[in-house]
Backbone as CSV, one residue per row, in Angstrom:
resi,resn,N_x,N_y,N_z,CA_x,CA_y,CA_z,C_x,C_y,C_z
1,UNK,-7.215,-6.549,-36.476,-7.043,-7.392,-37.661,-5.936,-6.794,-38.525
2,UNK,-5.016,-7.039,-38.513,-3.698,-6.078,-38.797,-2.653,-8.013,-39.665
3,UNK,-1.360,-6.978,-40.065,-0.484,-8.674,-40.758,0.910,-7.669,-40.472
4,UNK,1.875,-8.334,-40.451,3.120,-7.956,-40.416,4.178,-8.160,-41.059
5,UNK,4.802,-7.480,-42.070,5.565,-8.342,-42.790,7.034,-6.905,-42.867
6,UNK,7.516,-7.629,-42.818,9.416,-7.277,-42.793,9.609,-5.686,-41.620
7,UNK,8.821,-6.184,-40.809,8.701,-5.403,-39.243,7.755,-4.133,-39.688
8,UNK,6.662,-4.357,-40.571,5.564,-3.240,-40.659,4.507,-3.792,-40.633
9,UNK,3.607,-3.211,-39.550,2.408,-3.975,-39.340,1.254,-3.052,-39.973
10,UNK,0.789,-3.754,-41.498,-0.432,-3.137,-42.173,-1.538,-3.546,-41.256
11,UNK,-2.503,-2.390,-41.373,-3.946,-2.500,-41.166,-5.055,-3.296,-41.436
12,UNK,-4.758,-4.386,-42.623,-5.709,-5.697,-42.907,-4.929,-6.560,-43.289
13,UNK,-5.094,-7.613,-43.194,-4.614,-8.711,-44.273,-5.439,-9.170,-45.352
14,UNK,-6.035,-7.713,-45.996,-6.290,-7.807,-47.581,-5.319,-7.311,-48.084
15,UNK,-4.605,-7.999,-49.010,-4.099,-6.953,-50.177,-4.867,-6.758,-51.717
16,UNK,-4.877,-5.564,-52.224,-5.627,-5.662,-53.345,-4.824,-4.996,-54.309
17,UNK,-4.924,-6.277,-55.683,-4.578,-5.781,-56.934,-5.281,-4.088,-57.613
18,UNK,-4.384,-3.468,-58.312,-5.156,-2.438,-59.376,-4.700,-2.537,-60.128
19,UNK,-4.816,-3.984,-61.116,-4.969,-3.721,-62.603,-6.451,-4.225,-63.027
20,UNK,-7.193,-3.856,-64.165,-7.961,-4.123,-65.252,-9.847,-3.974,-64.794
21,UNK,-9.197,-2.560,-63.604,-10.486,-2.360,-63.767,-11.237,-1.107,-64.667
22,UNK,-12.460,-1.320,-64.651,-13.109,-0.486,-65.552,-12.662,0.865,-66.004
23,UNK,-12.274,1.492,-64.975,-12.189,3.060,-64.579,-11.287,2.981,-63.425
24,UNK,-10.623,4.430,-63.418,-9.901,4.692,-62.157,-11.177,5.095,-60.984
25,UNK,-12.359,5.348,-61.500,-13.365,5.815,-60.286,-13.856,4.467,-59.648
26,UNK,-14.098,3.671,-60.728,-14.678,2.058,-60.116,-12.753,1.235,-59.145
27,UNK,-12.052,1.805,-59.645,-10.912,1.591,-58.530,-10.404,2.300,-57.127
28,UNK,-10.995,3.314,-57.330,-11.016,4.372,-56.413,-12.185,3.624,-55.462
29,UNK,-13.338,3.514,-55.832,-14.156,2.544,-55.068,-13.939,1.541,-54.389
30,UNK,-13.723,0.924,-55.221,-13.244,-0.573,-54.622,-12.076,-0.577,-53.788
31,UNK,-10.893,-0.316,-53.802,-10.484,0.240,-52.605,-10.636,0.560,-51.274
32,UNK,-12.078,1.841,-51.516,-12.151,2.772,-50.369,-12.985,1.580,-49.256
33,UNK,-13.877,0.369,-50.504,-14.653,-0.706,-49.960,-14.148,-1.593,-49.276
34,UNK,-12.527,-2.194,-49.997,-12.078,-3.220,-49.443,-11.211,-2.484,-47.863
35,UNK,-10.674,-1.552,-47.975,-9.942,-1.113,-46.949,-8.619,-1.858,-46.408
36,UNK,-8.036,-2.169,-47.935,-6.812,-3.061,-47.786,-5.563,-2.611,-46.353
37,UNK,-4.766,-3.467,-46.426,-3.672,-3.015,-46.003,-2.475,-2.545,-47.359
38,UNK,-2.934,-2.881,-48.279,-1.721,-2.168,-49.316,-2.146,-2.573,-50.977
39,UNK,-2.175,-2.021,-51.839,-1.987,-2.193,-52.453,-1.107,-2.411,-53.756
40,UNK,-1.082,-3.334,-54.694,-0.026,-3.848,-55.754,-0.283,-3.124,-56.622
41,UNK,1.111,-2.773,-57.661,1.148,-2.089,-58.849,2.020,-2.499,-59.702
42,UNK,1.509,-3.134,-61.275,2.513,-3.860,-61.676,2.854,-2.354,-62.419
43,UNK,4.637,-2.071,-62.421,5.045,-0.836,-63.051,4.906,-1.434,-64.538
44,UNK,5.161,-2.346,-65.134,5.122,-2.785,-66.463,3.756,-2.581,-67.257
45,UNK,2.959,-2.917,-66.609,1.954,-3.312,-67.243,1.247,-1.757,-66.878
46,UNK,0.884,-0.987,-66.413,0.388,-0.117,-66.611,1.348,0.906,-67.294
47,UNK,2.289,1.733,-67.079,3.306,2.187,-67.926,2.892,1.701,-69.382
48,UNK,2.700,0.116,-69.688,2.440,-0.196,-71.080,0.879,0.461,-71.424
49,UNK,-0.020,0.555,-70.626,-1.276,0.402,-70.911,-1.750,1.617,-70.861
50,UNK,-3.078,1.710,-70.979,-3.998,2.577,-71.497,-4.459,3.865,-70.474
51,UNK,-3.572,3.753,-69.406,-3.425,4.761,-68.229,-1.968,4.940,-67.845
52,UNK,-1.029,4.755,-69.077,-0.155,5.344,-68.931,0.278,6.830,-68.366
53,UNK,1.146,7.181,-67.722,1.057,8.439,-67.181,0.893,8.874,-66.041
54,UNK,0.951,10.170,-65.845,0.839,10.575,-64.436,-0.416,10.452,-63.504
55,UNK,-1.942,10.352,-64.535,-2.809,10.313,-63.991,-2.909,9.041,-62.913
56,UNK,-1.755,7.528,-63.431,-2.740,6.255,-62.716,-1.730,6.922,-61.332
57,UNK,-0.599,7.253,-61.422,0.107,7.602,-60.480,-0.457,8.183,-59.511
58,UNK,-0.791,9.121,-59.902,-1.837,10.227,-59.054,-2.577,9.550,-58.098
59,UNK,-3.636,9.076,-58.980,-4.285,7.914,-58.115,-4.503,7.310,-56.751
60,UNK,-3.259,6.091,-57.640,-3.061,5.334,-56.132,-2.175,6.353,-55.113
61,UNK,-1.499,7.438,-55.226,-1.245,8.310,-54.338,-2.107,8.805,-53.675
62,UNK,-3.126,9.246,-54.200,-4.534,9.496,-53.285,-5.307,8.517,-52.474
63,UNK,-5.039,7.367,-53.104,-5.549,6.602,-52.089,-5.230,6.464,-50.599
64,UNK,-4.041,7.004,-50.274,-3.476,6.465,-49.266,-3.040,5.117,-48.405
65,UNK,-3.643,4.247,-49.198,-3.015,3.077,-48.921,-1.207,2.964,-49.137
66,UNK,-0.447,2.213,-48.471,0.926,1.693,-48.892,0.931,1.090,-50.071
67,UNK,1.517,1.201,-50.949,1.978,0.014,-52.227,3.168,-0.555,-52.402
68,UNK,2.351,-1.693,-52.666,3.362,-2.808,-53.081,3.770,-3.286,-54.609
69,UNK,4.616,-2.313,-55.440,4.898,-3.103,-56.649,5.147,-3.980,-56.923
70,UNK,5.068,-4.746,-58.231,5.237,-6.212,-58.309,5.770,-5.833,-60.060
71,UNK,6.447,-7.125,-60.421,6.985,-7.381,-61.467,6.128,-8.355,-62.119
72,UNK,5.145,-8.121,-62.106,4.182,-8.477,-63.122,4.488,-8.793,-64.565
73,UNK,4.577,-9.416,-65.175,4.680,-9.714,-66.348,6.241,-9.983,-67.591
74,UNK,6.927,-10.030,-65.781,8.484,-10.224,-66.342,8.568,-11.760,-66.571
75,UNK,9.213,-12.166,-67.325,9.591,-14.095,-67.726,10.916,-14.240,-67.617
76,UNK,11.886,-13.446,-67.114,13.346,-13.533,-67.385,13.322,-12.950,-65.567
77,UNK,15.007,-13.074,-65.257,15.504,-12.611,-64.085,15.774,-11.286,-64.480
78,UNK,16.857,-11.209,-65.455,16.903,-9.756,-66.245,15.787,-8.487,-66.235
79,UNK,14.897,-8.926,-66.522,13.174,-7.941,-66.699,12.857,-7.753,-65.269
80,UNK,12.618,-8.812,-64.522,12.284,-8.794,-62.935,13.621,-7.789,-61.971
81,UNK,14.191,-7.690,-62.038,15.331,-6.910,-61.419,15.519,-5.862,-62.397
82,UNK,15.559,-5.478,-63.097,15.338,-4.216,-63.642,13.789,-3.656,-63.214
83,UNK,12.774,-4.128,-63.593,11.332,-3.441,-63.232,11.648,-3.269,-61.820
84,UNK,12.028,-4.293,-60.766,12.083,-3.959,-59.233,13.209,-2.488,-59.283
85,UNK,13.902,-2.463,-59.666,14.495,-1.135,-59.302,13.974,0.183,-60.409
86,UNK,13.271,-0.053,-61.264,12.782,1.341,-61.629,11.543,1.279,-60.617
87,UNK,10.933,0.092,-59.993,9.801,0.712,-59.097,10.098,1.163,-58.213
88,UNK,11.646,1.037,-57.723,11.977,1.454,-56.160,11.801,3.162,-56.436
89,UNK,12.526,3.167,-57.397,12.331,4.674,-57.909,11.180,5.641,-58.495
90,UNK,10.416,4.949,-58.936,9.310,5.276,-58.887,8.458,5.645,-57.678
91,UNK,8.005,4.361,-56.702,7.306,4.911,-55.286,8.534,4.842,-54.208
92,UNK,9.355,4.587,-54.174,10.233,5.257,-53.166,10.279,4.201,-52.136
93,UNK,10.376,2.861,-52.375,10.026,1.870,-51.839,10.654,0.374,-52.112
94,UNK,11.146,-0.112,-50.967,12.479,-1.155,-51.085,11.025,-2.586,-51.154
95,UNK,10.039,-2.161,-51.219,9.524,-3.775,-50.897,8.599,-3.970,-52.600
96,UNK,8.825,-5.096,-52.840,8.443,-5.770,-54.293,7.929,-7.110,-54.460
97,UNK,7.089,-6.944,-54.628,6.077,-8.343,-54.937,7.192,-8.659,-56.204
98,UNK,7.613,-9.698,-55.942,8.711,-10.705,-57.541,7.811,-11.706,-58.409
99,UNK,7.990,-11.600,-59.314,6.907,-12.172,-60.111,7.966,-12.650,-61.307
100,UNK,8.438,-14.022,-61.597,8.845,-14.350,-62.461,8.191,-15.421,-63.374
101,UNK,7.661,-15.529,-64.821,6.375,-16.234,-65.193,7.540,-17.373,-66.063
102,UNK,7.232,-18.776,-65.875,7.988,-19.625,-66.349,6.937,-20.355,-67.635
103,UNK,5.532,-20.583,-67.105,4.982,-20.822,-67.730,3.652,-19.901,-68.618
104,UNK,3.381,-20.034,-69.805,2.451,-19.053,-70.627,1.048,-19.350,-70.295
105,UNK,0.604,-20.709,-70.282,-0.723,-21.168,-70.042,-1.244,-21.061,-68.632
106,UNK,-0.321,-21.941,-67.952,-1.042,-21.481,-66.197,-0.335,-20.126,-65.542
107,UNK,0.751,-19.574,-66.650,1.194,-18.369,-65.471,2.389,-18.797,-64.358
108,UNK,2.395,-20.375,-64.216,3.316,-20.745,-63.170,4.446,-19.713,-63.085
109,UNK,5.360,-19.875,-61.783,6.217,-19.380,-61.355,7.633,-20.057,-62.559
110,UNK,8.331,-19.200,-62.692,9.750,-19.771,-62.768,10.650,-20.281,-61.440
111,UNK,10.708,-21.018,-60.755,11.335,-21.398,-59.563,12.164,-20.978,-59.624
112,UNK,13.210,-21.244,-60.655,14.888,-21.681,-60.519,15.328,-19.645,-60.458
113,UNK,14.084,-19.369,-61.936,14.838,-18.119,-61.941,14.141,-16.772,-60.863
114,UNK,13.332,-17.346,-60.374,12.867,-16.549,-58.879,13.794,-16.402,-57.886
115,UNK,14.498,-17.739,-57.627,15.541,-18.065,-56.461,16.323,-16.946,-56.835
116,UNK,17.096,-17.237,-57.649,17.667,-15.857,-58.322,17.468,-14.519,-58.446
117,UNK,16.747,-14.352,-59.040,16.258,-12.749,-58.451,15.828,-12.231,-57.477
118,UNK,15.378,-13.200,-56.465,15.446,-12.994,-54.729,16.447,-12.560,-54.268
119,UNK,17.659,-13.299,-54.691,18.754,-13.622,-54.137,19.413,-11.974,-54.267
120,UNK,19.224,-12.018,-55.697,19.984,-10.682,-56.313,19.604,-9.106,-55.860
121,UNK,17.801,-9.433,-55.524,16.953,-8.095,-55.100,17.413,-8.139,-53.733
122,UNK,17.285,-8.841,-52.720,18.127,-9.183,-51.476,19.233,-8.434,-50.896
123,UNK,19.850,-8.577,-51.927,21.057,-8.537,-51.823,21.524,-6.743,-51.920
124,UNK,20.693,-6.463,-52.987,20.406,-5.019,-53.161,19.367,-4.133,-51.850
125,UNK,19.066,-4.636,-50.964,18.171,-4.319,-49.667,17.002,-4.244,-50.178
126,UNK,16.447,-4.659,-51.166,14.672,-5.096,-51.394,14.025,-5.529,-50.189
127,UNK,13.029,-5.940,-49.721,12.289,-6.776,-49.113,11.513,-7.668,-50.288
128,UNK,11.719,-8.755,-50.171,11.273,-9.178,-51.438,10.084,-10.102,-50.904
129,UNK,8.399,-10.130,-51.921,7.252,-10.715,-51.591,7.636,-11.732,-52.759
130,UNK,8.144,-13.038,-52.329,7.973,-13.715,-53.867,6.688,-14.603,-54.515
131,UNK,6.181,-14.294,-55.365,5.018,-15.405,-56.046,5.570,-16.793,-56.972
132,UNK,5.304,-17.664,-55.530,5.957,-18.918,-55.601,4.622,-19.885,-55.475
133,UNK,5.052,-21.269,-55.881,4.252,-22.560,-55.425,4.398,-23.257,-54.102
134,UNK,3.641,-23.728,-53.848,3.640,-24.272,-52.053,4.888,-25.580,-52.076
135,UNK,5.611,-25.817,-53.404,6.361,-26.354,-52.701,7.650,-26.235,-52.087
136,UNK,7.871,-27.055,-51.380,8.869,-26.955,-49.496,10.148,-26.548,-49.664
137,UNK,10.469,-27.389,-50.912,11.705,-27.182,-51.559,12.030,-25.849,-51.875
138,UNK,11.501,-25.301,-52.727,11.565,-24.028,-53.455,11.275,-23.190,-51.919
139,UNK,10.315,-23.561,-51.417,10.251,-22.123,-50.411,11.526,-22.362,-49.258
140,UNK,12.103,-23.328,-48.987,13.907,-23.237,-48.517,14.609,-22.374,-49.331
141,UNK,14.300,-22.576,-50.451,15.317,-21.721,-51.153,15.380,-20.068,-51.528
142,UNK,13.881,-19.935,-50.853,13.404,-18.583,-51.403,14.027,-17.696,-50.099
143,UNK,13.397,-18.635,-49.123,14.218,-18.167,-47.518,15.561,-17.812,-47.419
144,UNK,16.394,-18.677,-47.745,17.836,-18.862,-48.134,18.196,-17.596,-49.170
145,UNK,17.852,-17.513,-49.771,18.286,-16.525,-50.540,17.892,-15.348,-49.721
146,UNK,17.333,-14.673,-49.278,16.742,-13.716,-48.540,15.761,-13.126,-47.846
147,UNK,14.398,-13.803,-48.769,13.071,-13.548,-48.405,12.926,-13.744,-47.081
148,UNK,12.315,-12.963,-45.956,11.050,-13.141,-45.140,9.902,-13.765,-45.180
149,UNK,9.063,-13.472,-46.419,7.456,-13.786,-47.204,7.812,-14.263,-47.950
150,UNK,7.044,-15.293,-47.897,6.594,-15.846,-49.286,5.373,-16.132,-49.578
151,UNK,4.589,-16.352,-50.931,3.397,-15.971,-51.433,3.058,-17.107,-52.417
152,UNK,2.799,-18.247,-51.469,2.614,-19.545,-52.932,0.979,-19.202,-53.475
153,UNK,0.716,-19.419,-54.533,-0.248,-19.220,-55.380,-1.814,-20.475,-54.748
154,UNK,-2.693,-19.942,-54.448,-3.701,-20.751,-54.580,-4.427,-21.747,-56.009
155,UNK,-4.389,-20.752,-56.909,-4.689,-21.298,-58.207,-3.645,-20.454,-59.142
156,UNK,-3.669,-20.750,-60.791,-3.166,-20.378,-61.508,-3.757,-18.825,-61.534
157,UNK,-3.282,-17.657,-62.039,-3.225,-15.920,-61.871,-4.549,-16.122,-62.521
158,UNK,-6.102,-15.681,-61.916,-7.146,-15.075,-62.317,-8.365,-16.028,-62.885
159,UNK,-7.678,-17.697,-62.486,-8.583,-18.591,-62.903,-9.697,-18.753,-61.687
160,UNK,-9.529,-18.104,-60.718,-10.711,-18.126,-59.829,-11.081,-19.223,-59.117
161,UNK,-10.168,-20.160,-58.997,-10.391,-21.359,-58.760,-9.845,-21.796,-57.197
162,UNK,-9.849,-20.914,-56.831,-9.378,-21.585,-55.083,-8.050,-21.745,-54.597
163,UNK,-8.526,-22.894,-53.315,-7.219,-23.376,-53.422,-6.906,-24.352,-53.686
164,UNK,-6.289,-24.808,-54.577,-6.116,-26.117,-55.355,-5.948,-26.912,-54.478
165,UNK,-4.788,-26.507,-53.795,-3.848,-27.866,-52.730,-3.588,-27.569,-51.733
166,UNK,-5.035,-27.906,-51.003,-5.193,-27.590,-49.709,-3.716,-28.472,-48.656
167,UNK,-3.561,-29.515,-49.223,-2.289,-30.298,-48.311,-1.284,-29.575,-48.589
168,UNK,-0.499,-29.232,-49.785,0.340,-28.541,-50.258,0.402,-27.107,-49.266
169,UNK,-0.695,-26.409,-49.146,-0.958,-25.596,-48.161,-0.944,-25.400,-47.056
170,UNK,-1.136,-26.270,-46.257,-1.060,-26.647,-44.896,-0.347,-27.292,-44.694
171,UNK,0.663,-27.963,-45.607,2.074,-28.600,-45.236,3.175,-26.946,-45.288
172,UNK,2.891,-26.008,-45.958,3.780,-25.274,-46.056,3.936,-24.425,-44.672
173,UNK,2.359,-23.952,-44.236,1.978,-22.940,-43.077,2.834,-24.412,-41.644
174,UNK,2.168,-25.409,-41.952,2.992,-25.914,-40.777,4.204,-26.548,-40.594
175,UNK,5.344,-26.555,-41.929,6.678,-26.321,-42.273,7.401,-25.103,-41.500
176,UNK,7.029,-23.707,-42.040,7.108,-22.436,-41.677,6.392,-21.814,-40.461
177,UNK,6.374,-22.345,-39.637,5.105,-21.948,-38.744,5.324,-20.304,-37.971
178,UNK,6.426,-19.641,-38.612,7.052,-18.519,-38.124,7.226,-17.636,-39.350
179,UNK,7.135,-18.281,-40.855,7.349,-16.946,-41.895,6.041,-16.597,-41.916
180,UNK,5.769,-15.006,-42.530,4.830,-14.588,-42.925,4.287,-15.387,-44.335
181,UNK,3.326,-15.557,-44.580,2.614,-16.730,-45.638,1.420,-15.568,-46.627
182,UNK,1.093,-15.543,-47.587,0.314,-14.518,-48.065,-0.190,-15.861,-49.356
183,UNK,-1.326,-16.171,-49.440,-2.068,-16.323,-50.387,-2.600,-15.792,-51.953
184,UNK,-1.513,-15.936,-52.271,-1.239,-14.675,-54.046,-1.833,-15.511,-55.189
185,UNK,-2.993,-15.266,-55.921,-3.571,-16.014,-57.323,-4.532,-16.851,-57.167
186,UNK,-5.726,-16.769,-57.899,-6.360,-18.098,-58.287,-7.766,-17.965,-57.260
187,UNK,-7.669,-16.876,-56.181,-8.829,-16.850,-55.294,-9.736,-16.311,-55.995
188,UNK,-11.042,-16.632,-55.972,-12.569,-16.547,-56.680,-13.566,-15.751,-56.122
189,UNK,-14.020,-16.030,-54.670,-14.642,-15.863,-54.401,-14.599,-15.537,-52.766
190,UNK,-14.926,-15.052,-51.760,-14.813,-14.638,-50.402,-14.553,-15.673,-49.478
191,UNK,-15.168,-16.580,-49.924,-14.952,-17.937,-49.287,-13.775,-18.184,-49.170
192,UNK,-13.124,-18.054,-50.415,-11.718,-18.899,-50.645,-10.709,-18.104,-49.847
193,UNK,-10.954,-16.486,-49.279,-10.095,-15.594,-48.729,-10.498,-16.332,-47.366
194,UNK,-11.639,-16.552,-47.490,-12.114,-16.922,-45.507,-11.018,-18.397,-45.200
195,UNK,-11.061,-19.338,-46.293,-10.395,-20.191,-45.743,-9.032,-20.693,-45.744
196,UNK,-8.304,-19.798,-46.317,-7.227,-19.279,-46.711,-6.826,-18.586,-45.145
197,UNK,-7.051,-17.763,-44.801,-6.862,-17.318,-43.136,-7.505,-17.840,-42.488
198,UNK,-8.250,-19.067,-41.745,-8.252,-19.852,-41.359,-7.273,-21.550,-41.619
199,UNK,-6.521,-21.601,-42.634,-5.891,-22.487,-42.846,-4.390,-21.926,-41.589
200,UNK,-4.685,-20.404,-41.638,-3.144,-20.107,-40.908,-2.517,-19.087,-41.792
201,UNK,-3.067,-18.223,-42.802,-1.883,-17.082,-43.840,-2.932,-16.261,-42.968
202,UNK,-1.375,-15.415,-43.059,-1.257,-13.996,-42.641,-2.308,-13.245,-43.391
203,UNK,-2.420,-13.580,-44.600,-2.686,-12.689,-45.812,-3.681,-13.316,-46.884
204,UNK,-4.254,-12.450,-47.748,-4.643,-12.824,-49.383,-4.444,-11.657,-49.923
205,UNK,-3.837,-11.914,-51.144,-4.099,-10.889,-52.416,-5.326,-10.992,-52.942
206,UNK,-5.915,-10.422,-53.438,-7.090,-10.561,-54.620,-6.790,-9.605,-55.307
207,UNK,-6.940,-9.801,-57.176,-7.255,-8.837,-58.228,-8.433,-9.124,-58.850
208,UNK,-8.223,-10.316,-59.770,-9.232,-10.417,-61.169,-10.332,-10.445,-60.038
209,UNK,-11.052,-11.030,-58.969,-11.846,-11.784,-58.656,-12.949,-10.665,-58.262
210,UNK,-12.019,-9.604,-57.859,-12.726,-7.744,-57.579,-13.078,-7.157,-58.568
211,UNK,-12.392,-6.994,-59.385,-11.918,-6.213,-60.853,-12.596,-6.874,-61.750
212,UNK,-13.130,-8.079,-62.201,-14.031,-8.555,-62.874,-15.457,-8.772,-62.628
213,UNK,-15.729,-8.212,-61.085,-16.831,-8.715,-60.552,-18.120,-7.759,-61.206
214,UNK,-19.374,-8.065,-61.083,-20.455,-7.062,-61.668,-20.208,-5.707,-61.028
215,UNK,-20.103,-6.154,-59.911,-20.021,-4.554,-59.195,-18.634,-4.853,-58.146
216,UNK,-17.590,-4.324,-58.688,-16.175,-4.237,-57.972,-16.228,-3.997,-56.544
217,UNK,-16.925,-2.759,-56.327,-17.124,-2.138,-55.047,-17.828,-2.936,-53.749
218,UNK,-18.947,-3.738,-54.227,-19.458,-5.107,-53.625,-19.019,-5.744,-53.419
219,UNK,-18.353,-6.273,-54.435,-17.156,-7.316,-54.589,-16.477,-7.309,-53.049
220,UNK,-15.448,-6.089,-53.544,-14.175,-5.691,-52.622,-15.103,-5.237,-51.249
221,UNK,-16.274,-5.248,-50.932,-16.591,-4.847,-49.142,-16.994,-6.543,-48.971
222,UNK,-17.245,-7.107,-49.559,-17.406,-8.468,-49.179,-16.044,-9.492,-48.870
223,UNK,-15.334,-8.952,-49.922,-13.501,-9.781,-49.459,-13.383,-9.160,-48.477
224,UNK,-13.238,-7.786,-48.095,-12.993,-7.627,-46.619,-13.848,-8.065,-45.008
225,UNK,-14.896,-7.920,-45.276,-15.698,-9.065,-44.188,-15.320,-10.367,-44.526
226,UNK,-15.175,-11.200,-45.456,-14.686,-12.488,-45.300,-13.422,-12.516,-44.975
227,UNK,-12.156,-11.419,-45.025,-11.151,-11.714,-44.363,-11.169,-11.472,-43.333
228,UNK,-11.938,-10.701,-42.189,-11.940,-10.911,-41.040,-12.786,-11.742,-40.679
229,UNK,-13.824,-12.554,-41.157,-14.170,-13.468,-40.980,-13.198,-14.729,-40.725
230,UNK,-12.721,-14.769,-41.678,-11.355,-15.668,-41.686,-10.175,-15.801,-40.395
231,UNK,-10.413,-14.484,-40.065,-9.543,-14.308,-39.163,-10.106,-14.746,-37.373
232,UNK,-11.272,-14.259,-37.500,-11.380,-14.195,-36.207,-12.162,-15.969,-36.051
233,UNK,-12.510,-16.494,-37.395,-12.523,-17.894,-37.241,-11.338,-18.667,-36.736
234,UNK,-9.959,-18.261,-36.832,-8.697,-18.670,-36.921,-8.157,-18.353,-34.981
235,UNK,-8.759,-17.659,-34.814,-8.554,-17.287,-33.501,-9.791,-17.760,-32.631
236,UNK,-10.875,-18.274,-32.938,-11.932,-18.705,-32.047,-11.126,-20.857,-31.979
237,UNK,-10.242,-20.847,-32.487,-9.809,-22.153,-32.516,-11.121,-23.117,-33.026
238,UNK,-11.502,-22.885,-33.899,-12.306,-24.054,-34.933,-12.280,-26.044,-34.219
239,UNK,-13.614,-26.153,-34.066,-13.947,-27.719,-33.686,-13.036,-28.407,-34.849
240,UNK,-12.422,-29.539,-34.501,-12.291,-30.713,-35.248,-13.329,-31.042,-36.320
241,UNK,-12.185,-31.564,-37.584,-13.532,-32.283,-38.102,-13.747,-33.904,-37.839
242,UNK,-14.895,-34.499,-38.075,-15.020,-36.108,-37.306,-15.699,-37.070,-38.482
243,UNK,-15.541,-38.034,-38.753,-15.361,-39.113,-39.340,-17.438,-39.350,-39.182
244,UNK,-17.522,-39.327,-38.359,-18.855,-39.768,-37.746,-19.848,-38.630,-37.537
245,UNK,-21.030,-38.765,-36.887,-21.939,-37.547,-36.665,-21.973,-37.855,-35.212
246,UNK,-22.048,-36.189,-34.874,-22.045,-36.313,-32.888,-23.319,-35.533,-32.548
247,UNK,-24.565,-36.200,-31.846,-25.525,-35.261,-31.640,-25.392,-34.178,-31.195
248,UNK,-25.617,-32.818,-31.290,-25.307,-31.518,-30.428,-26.333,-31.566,-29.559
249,UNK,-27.717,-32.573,-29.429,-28.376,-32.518,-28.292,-28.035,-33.732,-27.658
250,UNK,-27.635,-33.294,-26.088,-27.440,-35.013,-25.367,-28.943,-35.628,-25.581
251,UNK,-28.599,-36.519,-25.208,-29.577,-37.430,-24.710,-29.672,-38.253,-23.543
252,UNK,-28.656,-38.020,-23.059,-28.467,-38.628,-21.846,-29.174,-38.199,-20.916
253,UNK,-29.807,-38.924,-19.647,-31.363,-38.347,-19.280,-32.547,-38.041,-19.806
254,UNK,-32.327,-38.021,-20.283,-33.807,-37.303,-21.167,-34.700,-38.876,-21.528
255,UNK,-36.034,-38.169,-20.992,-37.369,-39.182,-21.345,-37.266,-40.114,-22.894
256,UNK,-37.351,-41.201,-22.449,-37.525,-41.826,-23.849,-38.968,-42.371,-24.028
257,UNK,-39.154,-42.497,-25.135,-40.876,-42.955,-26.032,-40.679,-44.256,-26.212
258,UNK,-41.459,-45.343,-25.776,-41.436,-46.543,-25.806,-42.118,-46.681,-27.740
């Protein structure tokens, strides 16, 4: 149960957020539970926050997982390409979750100015993960500019709500039937990771949905059985669904009761 993205093949296709949990020990947990293939680090937002310092660093260095920084909380192209290269320098690492926020209420993507800072991180030898919307258009353009991956959002960042647009979704995986696809935002609950890799992604992110849960550590060993759940549903090739009901017992032969 492994994913591959820009010729490195991680160990799950979980990825897991570490921002806004309780403690670095309840993250240290959850982690060791989910047994990601990598984890995200927005450099902004912790640098700003309340584990500023060497300690959060420390940390996720101990974890041993790979990380994946992200530009979390940039709204400009300017902010997003600057944070991507102090993170390169920071973990020592050309690959960056891009995160450009256009909108305040749902979090949406900035399209126009994503294309752009793809283009630009690209161009600079990034591997760039962009957090985009499933639509077709925009993900031509994300390609075009440089990307490998792309990462359209299930729901708006941390509303827990699924996947909105399941067509939107499955028009994209069978558009692309060759990029790597990762499921980034809006997943709730284990389910939504299970059917998310069964729709056909490589991948899910999860943060809030771990990180807010009663018990994180539960949480995160349950996203990881539902993503291989997901997976090996995806590979047992799943029945059709049917319009009608089909008995699973024949009846053909069998004694009938006057």
């Amino acid at each position: 149960m492994t994913a591959r993205f820009y010729g490195v093949e991680l160990s799950s296709p979980l990825m897991l957020g570490t921002a806004q949990y309780p403690s670095p020990d309840i993250l240290r947990d959850a982690v060791q539970a989910a047994q990601p293939g990598v984890v995200t680090v927005s450099l902004r937002r912790e640098s700003a926050g309340e584990r500023a310092g060497q300690a959060f660093w420390s940390l996720i260095r101990e974890l041993g997982v790979p990380v994946l920084p992200n530009t979390a909380g940039c709204h400009t192209v300017k902010e997003a390409v600057t944070t991507a290269h102090m993170a390169r320098e920071v973990f020592g690492t050309e690959w960056v979750k891009l995160e450009v926020i256009g909108e305040l209420d749902t979090l949406q993507p900035d399209v126009f100015g994503l294309v752009e800072a793809a283009r630009i991180l690209s161009e600079d030898g990034f591997k760039v993960f962009p957090y985009t919307t499933e639509d077709l258009v925009v993900a031509e353009r994300l390609l075009a500019a440089g990307c490998d991956v792309l990462m359209p959002w299930g729901a708006p960042i941390g509303s827990g709500k699924g996947l909105n647009n399941i067509f939107g979704l499955r028009a994209l995986r069978a558009h692309f039937p060759d990029v790597p696809l990762v499921v980034d935002a809006g997943i709730g609950v284990p389910s939504h990771a299970a059917q998310a890799l069964e729709l056909g992604y490589d991948a899910v992110l999860i943060n809030t949905a771990v990180a807010k849960a009663g018990d994180p550590a539960v949480m995160a060993r349950a996203f990881r059985l539902a993503v291989e759940a997901g997976v090996l549903a995806r590979v047992a090739d799943p029945m059709e669904e049917r319009d009608m009901a089909v008995p699973s017992t024949p009846v053909a032969g069998k004694a009938m009761l006057a």
